[in-house]
Short mmCIF file of C-alpha atoms in Angstrom, two decimals:
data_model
loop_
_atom_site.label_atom_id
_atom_site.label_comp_id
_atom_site.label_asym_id
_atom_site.label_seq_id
_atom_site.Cartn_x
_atom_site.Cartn_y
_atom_site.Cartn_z
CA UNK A 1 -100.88 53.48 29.66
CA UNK A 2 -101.08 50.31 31.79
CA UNK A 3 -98.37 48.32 29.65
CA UNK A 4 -95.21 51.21 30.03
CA UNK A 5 -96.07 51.45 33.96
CA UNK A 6 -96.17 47.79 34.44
CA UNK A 7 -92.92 47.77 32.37
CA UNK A 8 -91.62 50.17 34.25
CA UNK A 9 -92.26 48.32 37.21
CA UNK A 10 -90.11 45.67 36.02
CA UNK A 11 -87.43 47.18 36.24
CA UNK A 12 -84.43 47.14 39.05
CA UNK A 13 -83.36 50.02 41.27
CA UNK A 14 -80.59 51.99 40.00
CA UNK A 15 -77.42 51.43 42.03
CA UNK A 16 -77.88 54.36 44.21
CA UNK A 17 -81.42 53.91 44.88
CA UNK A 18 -80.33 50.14 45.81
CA UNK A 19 -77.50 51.65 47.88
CA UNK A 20 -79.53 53.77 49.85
CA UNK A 21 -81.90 51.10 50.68
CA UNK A 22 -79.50 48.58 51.91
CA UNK A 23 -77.06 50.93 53.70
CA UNK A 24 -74.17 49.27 51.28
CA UNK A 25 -71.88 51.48 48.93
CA UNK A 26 -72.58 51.05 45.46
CA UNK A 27 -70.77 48.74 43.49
CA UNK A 28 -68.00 50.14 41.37
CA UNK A 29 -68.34 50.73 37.92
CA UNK A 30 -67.90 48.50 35.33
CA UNK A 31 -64.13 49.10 33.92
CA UNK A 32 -62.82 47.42 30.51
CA UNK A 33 -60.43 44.78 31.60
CA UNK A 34 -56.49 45.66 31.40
CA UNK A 35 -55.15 44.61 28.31
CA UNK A 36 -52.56 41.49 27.81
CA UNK A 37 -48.81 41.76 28.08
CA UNK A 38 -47.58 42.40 24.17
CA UNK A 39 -46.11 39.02 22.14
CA UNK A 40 -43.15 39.52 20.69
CA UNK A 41 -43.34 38.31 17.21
CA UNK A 42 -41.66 35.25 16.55
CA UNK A 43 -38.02 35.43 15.59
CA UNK A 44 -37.41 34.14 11.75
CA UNK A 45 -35.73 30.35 11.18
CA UNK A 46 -31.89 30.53 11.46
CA UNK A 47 -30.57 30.74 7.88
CA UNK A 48 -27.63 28.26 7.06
CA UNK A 49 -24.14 29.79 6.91
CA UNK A 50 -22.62 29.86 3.69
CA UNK A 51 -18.97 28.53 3.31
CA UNK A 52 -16.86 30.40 0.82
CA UNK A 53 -15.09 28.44 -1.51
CA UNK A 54 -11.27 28.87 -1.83
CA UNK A 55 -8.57 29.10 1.01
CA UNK A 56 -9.59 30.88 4.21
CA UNK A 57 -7.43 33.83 4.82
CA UNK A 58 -4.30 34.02 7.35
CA UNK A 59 -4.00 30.69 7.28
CA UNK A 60 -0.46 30.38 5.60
CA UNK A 61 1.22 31.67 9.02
CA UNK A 62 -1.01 28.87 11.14
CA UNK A 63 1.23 26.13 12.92
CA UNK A 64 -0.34 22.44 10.91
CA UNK A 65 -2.36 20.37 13.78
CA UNK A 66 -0.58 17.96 15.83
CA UNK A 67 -0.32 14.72 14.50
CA UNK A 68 -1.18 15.80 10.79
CA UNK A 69 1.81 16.07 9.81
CA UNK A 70 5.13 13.79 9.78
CA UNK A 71 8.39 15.22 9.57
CA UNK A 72 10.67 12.74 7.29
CA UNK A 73 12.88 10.45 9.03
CA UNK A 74 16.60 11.03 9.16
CA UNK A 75 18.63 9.74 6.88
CA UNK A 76 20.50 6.56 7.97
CA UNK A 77 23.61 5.15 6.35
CA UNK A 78 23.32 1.64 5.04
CA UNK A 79 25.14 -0.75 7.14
CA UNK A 80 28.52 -2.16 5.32
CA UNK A 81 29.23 -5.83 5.61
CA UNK A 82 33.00 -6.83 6.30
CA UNK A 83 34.75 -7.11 2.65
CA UNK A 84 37.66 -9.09 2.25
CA UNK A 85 40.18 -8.33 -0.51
CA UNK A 86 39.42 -6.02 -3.62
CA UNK A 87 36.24 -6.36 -5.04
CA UNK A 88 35.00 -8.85 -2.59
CA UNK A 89 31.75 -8.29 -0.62
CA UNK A 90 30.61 -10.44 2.13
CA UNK A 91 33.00 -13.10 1.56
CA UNK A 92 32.37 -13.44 -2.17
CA UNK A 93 34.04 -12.96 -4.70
CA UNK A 94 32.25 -12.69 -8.03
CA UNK A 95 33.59 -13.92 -11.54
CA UNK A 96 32.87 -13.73 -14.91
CA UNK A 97 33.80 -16.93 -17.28
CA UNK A 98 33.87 -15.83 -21.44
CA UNK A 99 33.40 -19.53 -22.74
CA UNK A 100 33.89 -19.72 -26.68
CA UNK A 101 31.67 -21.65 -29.00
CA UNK A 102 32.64 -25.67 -28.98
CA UNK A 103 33.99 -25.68 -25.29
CA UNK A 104 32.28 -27.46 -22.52
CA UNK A 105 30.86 -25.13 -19.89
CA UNK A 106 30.99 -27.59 -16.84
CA UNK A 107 35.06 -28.39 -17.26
CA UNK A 108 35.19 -24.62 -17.40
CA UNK A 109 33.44 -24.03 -14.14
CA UNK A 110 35.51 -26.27 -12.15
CA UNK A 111 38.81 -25.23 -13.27
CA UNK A 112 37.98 -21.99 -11.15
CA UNK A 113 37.15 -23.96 -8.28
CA UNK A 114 40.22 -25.91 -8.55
CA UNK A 115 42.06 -22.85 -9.20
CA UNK A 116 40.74 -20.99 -6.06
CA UNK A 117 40.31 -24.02 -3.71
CA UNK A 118 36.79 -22.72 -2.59
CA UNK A 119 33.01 -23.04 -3.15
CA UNK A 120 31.67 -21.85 -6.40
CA UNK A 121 27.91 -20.56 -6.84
CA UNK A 122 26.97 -20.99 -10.36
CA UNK A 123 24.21 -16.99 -10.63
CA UNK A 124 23.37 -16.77 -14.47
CA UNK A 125 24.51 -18.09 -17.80
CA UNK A 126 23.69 -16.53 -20.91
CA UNK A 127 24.40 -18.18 -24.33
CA UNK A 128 23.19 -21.38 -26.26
CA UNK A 129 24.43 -25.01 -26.44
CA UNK A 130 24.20 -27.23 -29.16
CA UNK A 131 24.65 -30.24 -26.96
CA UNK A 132 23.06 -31.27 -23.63
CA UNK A 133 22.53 -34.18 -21.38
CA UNK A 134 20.20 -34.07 -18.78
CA UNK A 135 18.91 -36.04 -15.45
CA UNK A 136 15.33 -35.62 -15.96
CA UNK A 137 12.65 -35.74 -13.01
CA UNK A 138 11.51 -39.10 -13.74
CA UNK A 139 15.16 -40.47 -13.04
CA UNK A 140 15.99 -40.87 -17.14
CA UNK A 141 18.99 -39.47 -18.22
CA UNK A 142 18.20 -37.96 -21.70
CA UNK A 143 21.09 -36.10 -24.76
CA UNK A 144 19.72 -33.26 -26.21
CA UNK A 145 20.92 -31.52 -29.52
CA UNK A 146 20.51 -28.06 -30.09
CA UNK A 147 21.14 -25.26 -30.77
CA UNK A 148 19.48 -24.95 -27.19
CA UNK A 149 18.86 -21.47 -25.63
CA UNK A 150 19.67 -21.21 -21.95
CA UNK A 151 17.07 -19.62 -20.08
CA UNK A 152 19.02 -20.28 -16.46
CA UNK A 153 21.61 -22.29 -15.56
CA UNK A 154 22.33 -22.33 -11.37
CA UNK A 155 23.85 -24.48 -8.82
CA UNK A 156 26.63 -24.62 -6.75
CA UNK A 157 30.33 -26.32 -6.75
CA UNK A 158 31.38 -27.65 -3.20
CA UNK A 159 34.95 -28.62 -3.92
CA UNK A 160 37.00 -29.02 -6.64
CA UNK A 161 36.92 -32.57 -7.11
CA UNK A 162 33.39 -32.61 -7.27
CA UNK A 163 31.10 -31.55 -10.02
CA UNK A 164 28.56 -30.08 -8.31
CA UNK A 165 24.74 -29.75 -8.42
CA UNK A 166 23.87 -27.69 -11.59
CA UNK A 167 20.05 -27.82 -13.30
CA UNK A 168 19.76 -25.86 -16.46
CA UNK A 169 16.76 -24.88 -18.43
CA UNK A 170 16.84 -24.51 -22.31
CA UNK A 171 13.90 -23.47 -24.64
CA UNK A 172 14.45 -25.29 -28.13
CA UNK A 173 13.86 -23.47 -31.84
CA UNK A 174 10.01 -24.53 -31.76
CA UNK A 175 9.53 -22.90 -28.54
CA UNK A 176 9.53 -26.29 -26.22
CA UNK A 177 11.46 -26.24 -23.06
CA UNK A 178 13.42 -28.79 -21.19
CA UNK A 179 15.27 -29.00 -17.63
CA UNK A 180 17.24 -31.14 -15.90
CA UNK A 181 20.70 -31.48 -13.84
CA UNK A 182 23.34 -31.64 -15.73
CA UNK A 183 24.94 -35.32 -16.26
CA UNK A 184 27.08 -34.96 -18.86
CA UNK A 185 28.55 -32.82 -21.63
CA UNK A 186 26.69 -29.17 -21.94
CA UNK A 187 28.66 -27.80 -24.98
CA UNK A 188 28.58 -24.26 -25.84
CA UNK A 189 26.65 -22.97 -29.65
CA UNK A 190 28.28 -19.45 -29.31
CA UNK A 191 29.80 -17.24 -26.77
CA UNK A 192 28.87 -18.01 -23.47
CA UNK A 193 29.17 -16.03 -19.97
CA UNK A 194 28.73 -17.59 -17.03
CA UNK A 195 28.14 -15.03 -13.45
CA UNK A 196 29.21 -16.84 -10.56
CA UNK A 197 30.94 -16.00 -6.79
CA UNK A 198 33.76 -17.98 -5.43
CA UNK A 199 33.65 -18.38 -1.79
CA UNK A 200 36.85 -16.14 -0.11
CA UNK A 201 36.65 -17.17 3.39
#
C-alpha cells in the first residue's frame, strides 16, 4: 500500500489546485497549433508551341516588310552616239571586202583606203591562203605555203600610202600554227571576207 501512496505523492498539483495556491490563473489549455497556409501545387513545365507547316492564313492581303522587297528599276533608253551618214555609227563606217581565190588580200585592203582617203581597221578575216610571208618575233622574215587557215587577221591602215600594221595567225593541215605581221604577199586559197571600218570623220 506504501508504493501507490508514495507514487501518488510524486505527483504535481493539478492546475487548479496549483492556481489556488499561488493566487495565479491557470494556464490555458493546451490547443493544437493552427495549421499552415495551403501550397499551391506546382504549375506543369511550359510545353513548346507547335508551328504548323504550310502558309499562315491572311497573309496574302499583308503589305511585304520594308526593305524586303525591290521594286525594278525604270527602264532607261540606251544613249545614241552621233552617226554620220547611212549606216555609219560613231564615225565608222563598216565594210565588207569578197576577195576571190588567187588575189592578194593586202593590195585589196588598201585600195579602200585609197578609195576613201581615211583610216582603215582591219576586225576579222575568214578564208585560207595558200601563200604567206611573215615577220616573225625573233626579227626573221619567213614564206609560208599553204593552204593556210586564218584563224585572225587584225590591224589597222593609217593612210593610203602606207601599208599598215597587220599580224595574222594561220593553223596549217597538221594542226601547227604560225603568226606574224604581214611582210609580203598573203594570197588568198578560196573566197575570202575581210570585216573592217573605215574611219568617216
Amino acid at each position: 500500500m506504501e508504493g501507490p501512496t508514495a507514487y501518488h505523492n510524486l505527483r504535481g498539483p493539478s492546475p487548479i489546485v496549483w492556481a489556488m495556491r499561488t493566487g495565479l490563473a491557470p494556464p490555458p489549455p493546451l490547443t493544437d497549433p493552427p495549421p499552415l497556409p495551403a501550397v499551391p501545387p506546382p504549375l506543369p513545365p511550359p510545353q513548346p508551341e507547335r508551328r504548323r507547316r504550310g502558309r499562315p492564313r491572311n497573309c496574302d492581303g499583308l503589305p511585304p516588310p520594308p526593305g524586303f522587297f525591290v521594286s525594278p528599276p525604270a527602264p532607261s533608253q540606251a544613249p545614241t552616239l552621233p552617226a554620220h551618214g547611212k549606216r555609219q555609227f560613231g564615225g565608222l563606217q563598216p565594210h565588207v571586202l569578197q576577195i576571190v581565190a588567187g588575189e592578194e588580200i593586202i593590195p585589196k585592203i588598201t585600195t579602200l583606203s585609197k578609195i576613201n582617203g581615211r583610216a582603215i581597221c582591219v576586225l576579222s578575216v575568214l578564208g585560207a591562203v595558200q601563200e604567206a610571208t611573215l615577220l616573225l618575233s625573233s626579227g626573221v622574215t619567213s614564206n609560208y605555203k599553204g593552204p593556210l587557215e586564218i584563224i585572225c587577221l587584225f590591224g589597222s591602215i593609217l593612210t593610203s600610202n602606207d601599208h599598215g600594221c597587220l599580224r595574222v595567225t594561220l593553223a596549217s593541215a597538221d594542226s601547227s600554227v604560225i603568226g606574224g605581221i604581214i611582210a609580203g604577199p598573203l594570197i588568198a586559197a578560196t573566197p575570202v571576207q575581210v570585216f573592217s571600218d573605215v574611219e568617216t570623220c
